[in-house]
XYZ file of C-alpha atoms in Angstrom:
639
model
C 64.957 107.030 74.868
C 65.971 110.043 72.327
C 70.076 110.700 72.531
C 71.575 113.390 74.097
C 72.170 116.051 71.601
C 75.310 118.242 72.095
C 73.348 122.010 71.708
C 76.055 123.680 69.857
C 73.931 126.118 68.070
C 76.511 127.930 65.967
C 74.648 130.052 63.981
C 75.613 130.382 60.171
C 76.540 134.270 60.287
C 78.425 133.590 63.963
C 81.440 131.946 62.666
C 83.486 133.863 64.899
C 84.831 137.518 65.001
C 88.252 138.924 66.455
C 89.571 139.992 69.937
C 89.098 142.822 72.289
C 90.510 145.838 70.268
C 92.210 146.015 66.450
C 95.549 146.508 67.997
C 95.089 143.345 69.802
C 94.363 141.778 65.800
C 97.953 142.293 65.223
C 99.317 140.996 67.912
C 99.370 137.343 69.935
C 96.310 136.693 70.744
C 95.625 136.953 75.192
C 95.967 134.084 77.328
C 92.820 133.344 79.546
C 93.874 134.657 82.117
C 94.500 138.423 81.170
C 91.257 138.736 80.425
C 88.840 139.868 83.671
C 86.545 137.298 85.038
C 83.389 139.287 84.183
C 84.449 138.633 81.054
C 84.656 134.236 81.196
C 82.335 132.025 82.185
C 82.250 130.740 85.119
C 82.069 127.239 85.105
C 82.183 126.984 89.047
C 78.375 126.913 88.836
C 78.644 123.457 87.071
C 81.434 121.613 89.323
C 83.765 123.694 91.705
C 86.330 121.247 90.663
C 87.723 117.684 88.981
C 86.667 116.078 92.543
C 82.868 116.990 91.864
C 82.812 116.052 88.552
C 84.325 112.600 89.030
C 81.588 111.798 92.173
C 79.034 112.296 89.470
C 80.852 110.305 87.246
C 81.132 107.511 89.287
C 76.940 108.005 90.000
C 76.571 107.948 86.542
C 78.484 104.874 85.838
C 76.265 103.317 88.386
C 72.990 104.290 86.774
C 74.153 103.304 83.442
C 74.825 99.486 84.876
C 71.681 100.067 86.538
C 69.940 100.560 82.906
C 72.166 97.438 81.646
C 70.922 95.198 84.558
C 67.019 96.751 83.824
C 67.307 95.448 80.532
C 66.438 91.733 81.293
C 63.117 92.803 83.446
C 60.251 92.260 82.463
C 57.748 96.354 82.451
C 54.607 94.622 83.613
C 53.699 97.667 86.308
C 52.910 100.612 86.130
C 55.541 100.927 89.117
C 57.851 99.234 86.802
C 57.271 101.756 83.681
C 57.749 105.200 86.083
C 60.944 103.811 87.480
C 62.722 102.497 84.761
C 61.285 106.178 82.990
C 62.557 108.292 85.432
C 66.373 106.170 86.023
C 66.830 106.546 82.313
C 66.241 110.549 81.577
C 67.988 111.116 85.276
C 71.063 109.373 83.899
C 70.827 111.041 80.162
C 70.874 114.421 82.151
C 73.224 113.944 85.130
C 75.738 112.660 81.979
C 74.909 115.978 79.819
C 76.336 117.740 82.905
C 79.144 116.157 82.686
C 79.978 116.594 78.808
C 78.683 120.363 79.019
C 81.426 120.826 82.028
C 84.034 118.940 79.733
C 83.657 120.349 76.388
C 83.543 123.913 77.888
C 86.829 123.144 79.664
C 88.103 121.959 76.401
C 86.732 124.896 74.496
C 88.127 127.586 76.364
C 91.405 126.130 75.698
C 91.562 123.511 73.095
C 95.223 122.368 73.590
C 94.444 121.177 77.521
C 94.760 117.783 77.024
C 93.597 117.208 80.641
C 89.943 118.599 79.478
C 90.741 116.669 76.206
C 90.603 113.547 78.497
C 87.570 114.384 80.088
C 85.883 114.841 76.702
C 86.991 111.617 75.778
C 85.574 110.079 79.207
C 82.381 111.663 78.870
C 81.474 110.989 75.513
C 82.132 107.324 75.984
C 80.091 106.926 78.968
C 77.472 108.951 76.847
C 77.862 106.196 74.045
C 77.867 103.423 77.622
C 74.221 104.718 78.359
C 72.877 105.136 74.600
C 73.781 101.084 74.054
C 72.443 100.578 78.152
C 69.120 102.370 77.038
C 68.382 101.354 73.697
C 66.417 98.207 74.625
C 63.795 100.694 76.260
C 61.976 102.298 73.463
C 61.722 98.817 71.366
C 60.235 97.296 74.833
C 57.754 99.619 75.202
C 56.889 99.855 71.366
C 55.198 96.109 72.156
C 52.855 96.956 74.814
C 49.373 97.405 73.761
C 48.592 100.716 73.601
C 45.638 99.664 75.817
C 47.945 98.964 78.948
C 49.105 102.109 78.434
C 46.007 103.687 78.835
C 45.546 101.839 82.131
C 49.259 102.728 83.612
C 49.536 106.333 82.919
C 46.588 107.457 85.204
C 47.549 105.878 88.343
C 50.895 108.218 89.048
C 50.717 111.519 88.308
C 54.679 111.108 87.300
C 53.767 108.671 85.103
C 50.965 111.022 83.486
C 54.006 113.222 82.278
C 55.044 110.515 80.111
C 51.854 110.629 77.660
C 53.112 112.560 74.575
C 56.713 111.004 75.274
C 54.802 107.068 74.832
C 52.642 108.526 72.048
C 55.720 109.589 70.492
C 57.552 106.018 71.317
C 54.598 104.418 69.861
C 54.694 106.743 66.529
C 58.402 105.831 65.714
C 58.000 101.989 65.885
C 58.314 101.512 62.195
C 61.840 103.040 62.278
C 62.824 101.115 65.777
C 64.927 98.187 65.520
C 64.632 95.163 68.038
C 66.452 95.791 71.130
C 69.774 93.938 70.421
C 70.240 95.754 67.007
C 69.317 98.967 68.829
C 71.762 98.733 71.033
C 74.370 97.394 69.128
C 73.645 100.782 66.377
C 73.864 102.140 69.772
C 77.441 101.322 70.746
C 78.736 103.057 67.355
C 78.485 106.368 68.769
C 82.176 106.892 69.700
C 82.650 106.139 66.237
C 79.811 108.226 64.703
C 81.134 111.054 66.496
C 84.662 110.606 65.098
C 84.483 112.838 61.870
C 83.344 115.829 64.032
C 85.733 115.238 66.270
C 88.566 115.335 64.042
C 87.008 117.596 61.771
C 87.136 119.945 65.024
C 90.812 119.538 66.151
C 92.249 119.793 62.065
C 90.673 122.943 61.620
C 90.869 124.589 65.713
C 94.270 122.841 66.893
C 96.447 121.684 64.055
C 95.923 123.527 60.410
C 98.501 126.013 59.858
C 97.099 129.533 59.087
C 98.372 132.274 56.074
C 99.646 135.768 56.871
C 98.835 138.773 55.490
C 99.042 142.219 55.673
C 95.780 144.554 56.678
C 95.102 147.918 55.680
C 97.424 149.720 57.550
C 100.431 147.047 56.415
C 100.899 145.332 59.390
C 101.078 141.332 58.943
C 98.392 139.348 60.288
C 97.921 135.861 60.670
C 94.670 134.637 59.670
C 92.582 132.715 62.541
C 89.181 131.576 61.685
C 88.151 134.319 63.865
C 90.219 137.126 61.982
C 89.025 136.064 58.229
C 85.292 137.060 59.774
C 86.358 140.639 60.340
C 88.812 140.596 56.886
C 86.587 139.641 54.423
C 84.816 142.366 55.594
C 87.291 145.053 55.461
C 86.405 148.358 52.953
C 89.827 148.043 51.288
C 88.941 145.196 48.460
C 92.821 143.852 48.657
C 92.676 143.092 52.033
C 89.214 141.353 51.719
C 90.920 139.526 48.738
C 93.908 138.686 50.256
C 91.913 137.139 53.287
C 89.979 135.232 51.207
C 92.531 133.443 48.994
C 94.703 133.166 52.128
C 92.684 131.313 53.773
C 91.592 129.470 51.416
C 94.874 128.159 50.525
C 95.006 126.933 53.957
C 91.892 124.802 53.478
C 93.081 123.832 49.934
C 96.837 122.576 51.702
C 94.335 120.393 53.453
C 91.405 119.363 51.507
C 91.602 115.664 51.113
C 91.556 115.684 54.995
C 88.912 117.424 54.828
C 87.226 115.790 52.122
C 87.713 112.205 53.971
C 86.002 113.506 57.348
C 83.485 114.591 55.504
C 82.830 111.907 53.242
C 82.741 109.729 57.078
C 80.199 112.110 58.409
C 77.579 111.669 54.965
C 78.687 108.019 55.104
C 77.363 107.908 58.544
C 74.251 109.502 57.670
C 73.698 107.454 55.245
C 74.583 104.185 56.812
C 72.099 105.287 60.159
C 69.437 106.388 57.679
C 69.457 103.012 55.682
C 69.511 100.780 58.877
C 66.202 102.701 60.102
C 64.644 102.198 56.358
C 64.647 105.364 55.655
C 65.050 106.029 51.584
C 67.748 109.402 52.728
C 69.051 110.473 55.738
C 67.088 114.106 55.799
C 64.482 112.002 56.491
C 65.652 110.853 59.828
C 66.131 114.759 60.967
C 62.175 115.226 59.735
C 60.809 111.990 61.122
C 61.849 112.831 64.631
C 59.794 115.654 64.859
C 57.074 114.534 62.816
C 57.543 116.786 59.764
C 56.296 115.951 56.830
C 59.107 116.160 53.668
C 56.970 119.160 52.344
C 58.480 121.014 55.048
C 61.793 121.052 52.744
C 60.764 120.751 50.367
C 58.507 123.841 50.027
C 61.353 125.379 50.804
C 64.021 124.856 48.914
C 61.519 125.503 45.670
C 60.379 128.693 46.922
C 64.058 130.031 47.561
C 64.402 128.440 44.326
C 61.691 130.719 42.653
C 63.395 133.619 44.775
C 66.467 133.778 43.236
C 66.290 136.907 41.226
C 65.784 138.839 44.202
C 69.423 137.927 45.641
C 70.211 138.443 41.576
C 69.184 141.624 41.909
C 71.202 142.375 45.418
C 74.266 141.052 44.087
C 74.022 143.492 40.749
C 73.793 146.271 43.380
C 76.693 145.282 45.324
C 78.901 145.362 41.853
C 76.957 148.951 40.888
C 77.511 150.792 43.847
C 81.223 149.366 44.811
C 82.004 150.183 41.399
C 83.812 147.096 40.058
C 84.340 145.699 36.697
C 84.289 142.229 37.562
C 81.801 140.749 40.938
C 84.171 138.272 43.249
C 83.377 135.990 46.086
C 85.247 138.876 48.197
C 82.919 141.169 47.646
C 79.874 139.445 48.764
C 80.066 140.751 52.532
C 81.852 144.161 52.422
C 79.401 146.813 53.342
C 78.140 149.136 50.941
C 78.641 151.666 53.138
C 81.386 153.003 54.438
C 82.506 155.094 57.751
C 84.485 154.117 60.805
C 82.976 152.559 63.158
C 83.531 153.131 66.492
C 84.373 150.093 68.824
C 80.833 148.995 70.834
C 82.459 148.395 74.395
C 81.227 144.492 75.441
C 79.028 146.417 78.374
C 77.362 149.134 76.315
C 76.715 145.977 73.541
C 74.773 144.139 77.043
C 72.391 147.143 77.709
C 71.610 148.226 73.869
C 70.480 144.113 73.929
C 68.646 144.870 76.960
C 66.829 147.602 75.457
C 65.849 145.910 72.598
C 64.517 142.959 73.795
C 62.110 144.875 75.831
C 59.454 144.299 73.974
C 59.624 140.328 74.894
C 58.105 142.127 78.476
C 59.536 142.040 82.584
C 60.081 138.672 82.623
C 62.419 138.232 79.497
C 64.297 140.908 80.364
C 64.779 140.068 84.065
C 66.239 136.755 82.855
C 68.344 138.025 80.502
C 69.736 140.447 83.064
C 70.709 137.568 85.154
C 72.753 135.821 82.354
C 74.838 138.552 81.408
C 75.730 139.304 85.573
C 75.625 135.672 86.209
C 79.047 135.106 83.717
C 77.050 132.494 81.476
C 79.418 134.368 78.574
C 83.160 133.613 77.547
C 83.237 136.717 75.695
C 86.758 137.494 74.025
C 89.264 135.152 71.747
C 92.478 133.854 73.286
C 94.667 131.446 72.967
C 93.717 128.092 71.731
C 89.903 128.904 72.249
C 87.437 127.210 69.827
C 86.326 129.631 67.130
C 83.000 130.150 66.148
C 79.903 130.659 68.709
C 77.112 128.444 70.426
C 74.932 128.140 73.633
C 74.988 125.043 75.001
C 74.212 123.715 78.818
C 72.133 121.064 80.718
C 69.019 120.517 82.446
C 71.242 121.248 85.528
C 73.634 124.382 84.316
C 73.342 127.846 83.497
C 72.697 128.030 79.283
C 76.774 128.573 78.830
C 77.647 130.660 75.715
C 80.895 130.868 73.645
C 81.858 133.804 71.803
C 84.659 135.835 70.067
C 83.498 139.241 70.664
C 85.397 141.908 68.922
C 83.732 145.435 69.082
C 81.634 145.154 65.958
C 77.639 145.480 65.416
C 77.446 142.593 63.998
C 79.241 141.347 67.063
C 76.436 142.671 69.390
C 73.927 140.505 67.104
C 76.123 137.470 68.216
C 74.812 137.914 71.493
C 71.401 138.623 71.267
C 71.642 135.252 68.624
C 72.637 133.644 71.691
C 70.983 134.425 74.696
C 67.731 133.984 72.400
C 69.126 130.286 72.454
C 70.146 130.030 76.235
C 66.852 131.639 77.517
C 65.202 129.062 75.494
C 67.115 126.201 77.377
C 66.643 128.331 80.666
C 62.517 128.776 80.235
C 62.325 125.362 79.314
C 64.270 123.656 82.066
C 62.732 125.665 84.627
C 58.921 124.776 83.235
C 59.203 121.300 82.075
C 59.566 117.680 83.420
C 63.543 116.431 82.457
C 61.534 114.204 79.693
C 60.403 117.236 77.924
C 63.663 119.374 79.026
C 65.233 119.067 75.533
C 63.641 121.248 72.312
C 63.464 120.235 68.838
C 66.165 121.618 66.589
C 63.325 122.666 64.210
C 62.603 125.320 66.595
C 65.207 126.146 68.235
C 66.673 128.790 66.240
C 63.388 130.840 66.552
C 63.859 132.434 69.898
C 67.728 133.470 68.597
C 66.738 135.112 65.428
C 63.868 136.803 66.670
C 66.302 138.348 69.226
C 68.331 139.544 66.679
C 64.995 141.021 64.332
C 64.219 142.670 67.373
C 67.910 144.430 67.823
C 68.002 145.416 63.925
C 64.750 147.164 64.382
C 65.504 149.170 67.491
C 68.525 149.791 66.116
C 66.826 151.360 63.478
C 64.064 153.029 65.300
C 67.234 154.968 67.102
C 69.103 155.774 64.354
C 70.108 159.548 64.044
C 70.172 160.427 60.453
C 69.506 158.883 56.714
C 72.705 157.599 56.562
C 72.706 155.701 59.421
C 69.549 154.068 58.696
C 71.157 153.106 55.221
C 73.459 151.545 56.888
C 71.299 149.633 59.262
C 69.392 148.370 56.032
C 72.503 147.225 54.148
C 73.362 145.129 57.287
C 69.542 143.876 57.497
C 69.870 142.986 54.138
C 73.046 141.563 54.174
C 71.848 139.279 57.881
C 68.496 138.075 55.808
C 71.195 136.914 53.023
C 73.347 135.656 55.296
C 70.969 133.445 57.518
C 68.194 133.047 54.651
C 69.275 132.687 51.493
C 72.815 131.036 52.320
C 71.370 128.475 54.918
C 69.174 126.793 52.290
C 72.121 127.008 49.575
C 74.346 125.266 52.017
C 71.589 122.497 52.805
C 70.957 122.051 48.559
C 74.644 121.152 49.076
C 74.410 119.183 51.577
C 71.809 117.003 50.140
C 73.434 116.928 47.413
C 76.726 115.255 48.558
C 74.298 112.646 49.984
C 73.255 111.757 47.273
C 76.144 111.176 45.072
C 77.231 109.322 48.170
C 74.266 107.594 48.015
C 74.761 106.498 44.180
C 78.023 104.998 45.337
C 80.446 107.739 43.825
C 83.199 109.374 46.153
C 82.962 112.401 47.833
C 86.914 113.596 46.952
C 87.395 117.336 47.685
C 87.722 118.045 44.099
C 83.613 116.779 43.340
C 82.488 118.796 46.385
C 84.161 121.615 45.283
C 82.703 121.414 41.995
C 78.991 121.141 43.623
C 80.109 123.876 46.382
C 80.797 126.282 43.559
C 77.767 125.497 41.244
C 75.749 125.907 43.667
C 76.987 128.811 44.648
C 76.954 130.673 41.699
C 73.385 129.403 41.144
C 72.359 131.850 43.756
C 74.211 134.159 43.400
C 73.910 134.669 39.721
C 75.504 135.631 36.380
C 76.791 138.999 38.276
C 79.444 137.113 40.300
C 82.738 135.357 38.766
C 83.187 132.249 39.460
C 86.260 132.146 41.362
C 87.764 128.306 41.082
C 89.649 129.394 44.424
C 86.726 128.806 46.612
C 86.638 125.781 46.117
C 87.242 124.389 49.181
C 85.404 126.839 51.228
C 82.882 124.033 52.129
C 85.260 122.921 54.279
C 84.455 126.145 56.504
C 81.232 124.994 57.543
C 80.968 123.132 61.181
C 77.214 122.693 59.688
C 77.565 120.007 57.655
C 78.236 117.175 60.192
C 75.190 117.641 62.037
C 73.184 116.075 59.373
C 71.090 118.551 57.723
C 70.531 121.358 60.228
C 71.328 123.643 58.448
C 68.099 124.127 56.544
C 66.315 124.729 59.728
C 67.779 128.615 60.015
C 66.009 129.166 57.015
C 62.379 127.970 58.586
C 63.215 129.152 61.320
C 64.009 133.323 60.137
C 60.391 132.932 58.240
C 58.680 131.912 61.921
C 60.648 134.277 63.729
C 59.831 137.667 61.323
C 56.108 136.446 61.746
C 56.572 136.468 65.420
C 58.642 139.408 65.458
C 56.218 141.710 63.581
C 53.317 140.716 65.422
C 55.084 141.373 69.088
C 56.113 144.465 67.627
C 53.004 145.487 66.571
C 51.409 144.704 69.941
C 48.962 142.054 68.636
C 46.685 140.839 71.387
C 48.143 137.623 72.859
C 50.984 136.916 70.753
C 53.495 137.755 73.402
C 51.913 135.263 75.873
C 51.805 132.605 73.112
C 55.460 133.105 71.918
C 56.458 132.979 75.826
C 54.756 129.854 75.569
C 56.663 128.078 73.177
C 59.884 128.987 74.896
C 58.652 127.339 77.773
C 56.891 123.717 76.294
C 60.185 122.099 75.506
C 59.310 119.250 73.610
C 56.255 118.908 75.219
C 54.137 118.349 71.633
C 55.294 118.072 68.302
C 57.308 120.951 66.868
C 54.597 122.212 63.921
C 51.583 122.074 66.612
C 54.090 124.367 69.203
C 54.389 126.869 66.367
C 50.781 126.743 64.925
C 49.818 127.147 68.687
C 52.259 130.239 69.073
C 50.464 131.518 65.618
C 52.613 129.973 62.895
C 51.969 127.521 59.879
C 55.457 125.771 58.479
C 53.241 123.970 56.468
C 52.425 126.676 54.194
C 54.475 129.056 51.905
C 53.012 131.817 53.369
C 55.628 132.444 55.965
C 58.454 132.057 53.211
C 57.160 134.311 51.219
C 56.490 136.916 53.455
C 60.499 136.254 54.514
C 60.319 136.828 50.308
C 58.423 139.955 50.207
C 60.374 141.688 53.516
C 63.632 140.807 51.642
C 62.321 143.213 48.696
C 60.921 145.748 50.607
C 64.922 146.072 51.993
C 66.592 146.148 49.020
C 63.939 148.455 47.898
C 64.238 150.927 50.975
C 68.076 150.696 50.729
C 67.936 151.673 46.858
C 65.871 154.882 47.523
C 67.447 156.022 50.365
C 70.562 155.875 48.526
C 69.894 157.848 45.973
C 68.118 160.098 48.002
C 71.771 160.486 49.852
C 73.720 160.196 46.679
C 71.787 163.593 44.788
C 71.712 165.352 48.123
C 74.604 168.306 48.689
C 74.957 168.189 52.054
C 75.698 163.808 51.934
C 79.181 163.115 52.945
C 82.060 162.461 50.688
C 82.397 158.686 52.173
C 78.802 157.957 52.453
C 78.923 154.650 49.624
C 81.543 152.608 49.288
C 84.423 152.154 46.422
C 86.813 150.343 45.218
């Protein structure tokens, strides 16, 4: 039986923002509970309390010595198959309810050390029932395929369970014999160390640099504050934020550097005891993608490159710098003050532009945003970054740090594309089928947030509005595009010198962080020797090499997204489909059902071609503005 997979989608442009107002910035950040309830989740939904959660911790402990005790008997009945079936996913999900409750608890204030416990509880009995199931998928993997076909008709339960055997039946090359299963099994406390320490260095315990902002005032820089800093129009402060926190990672880089040299070693060690030849093949092989997949795409990006060449030559021209630096990457082009989006007007603009996804979608999403499935606003000792995670049994939870910003209000359309995902799916498919592949589940989220960048430009009130709106398209399609599939060169890359047997110390990845980095970017940029250690930034890189899969997954989701926009005939009841199957087939045949072919470059290039036709857009409308008398004094940026 397939793992439980923690669903922290943090999406590679969500890593974090700042809190409710910029006079908040400068001071302590709030506790909990000054902020308004609408405003936090409400975790009641899950347990009212600790006495809840420990009954179903003491059920699950049951069922888990249940599966241990199962594990001598003999499946020679169709009886036999549906029950020992349906004990195993009820005990994978009742114990997902219990780690969603106590991470979330944790989350929301990562210095309770009672939720700390709970984590700790959880995730062991979660490694308990991985070593008490393990035996199951080997046993079945020796019946005939032919007593299969005799079983599954005679339940209609048991029917349910036809792709899940076929899919059993599929992996058998990579499945060890039961007693080696299990005992890979039991090293899942262990596995799950360098992400768990990873997590508490950089949320909990790494001290932070201060600087001062625009207006002077000294600020100290949270992972949530450098999002909104390295952003700022004045280029010192957007340098100083940089460097600054970079020196923080650098104080503790060969920290870093060991954790993550555990996590690749542990990817490599799981890959080589399933015979696989590198461990991106055991994210593919799971879903049944072929290595093309990646491979396609990492050469056509590669091809590409000129095109983010020619962005970043812009980006020098028009802020009007002699030399290009890492700090200027993610400034917009175009400045203005922007007024503060209240949290509740950011909710209905989302609203409005997910209309198109028709009166079901929307009704939904209603319900999640009056439901509290949102922690919306940083405070103290709350987890940076952003994800959706929640079980079979629980609303689709989302963390955020919500700070006023537009690019905040993408953050939660990202989002709540991911938790109506897990909602449609949960309420239309059998528990076996309740869990999606990762290699589509960043679809739904970034064709939320296509679908908020092009109302937002459909509203827009004059030229130089909609020049900004395409500088921030531009800079999104960078950001969850072009830097997703840098990142996972990267990260195949420290695989493989791990793989060769030399040591991942902080100074080699930094050395492969940067060249690849300035691969990408091109001979436009400096290469600035301080950013280093900026790999350390990236959550990403202990999930074993997701990150590639926001790349695939913006090519499907423009497809989809132009087509629903366009009102194509039955592409709205197809893509309303696929948020409901779940992993009901095999990932490729969901999206070739819903209309779109990973197999081929076409959707990459298209991603390709719409990344032109952006730049090109921005580049005449801002000239247009830039020779017209009446365009404001402010209207591109400086120095």
């Amino acid at each position: 039986m397939k793992s439980i997979n923690r669903l922290h989608i943090i999406a590679g442009l969500l890593l974090a923002t700042l809190s409710a107002t910029a006079a908040t910035a400068q001071q302590a950040l709030p506790t909990r509970d000054e902020i308004p309830a609408k405003y936090r989740w409400d975790l009641s939904m899950i347990y009212f309390g600790l006495d809840e959660w420990e009954a179903d911790y003491e059920s699950a402990e049951k069922r888990v010595a249940g599966l241990e005790q199962a594990r001598d008997r003999t499946i020679d009945t169709s009886k036999t198959l549906l029950s020992d079936l349906a004990l195993c996913n009820d005990t994978r999900w009742l114990i997902d309810k219990l780690l969603v409750y106590a991470y979330q608890l944790s989350d929301q204030d990562t210095r309770d050390q009672d939720a700390l416990a709970l984590k700790g509880r959880a995730t062991s009995l979660l490694t308990r029932f991985e070593a008490a199931s393990a035996w199951l998928e080997p046993t079945l993997q020796q019946i005939p395929r032919e007593q299969f076909d005799e079983w599954l008709p005679q339940y209609p339960l048991l029917a349910e369970y036809t792709h899940f055997i076929d899919d059993v039946l599929r992996q058998k090359e990579h499945t060890l014999p039961p007693a080696q299963e299990a005992l890979l099994a039991m090293t899942g406390n262990l596995a799950q160390s360098p992400d768990a320490i990873y997590n508490s260095l950089r949320n909990a315990e790494m001290t932070r640099e201060t600087i001062r902002d625009a207006d002077g005032q000294e600020i100290t820089l949270s992972g949530a504050r450098f999002d909104k800093l390295i952003r700022s129009p004045d280029r010192r402060v957007r340098r100083d934020a940089f460097l600054g926190t970079m020196t923080s990672y650098h104080n503790f880089q060969n920290t870093f550097a060991a954790t993550l040299a555990a996590a690749v070693q542990r990817d490599n060690f799981l890959a080589q005891a399933r015979g696989f030849d590198h461990p991106l093949q055991t994210t593919l092989f799971p879903d049944n993608l072929p290595d093309a997949v990646y491979a396609n795409l990492v050469e056509t990006v590669k091809d590409n490159l000129p095109l983010l060449h020619r962005w970043a030559e812009l980006r020098k021209q028009i802020l009007d710098v002699d030399e290009l630096h890492v700090w200027d990457l993610y400034c917009p082009l175009i400045t203005g003050t922007d007024e503060e989006i209240p949290y509740d007007d950011a909710v209905e603009s989302i609203i409005a532009a997910l209309e198109p996804l028709g009166d079901g979608y929307v009704r939904v999403l209603r319900a999640g945003f009056e439901r509290r499935w949102i922690d919306v606003y940083e405070t103290q000792g709350k987890r940076a970054g952003g994800y959706s995670w929640g079980s079979y049994d629980t609303p689709p939870y989302i963390l955020i740090n919500y700070n006023g910003t537009r690019r905040d209000v993408s953050v939660i359309a990202h989002e709540m594309g991911h938790s109506l995902h897990s909602h449609f799916t949960h309420q239309n498919q059998p528990k076996v089928y309740g869990q999606y592949s990762y290699f589509i589940a960043e679809i739904p989220a970034i064709l939320n947030e296509i679908l908020l960048e092009e109302y937002l430009l459909k509203t827009a009130t004059s030229d130089r509005e909609r020049l900004r709106l395409l500088n921030e398209q531009i800079d999104n399609l960078r950001g969850t595009f072009f830097r997703q599939v840098m990142f996972a060169e990267f990260e195949y890359a420290i695989h493989d010198v791990a793989l060769r047997g030399k040591p991942l110390t902080a100074e080699r990845m930094g050395n492969l962080y940067l060249d690849t980095f300035q691969r990408y970017w091109g001979p436009q940029l400096v290469r600035d020797e301080e950013g280093a250690p900026y790999w350390a930034r990236i959550p990403h890189f202990y999930m074993n090499h997701y990150v590639y899969r926001y790349a695939t997954s913006y090519c499907a989701a423009a497809t989809l997204a132009e087509r629903i926009l366009t009102n194509e005939p039955g592409v709205l009841d197809r893509y309303i489909k696929l948020l409901k199957a779940g992993s009901s087939d095999y990932p490729l045949d969901l999206l070739r059902a819903a209309g779109v072919d990973m197999t081929s470059p076409q959707p990459i290039e298209a991603t390709m071609r719409r990344f032109e036709r952006l730049i090109d857009e921005f580049e005449t409308l801002r000239v247009k503005l830039a020779t017209s008398s009446t365009a404001p004094a402010d209207t591109l940026s400086t120095r």
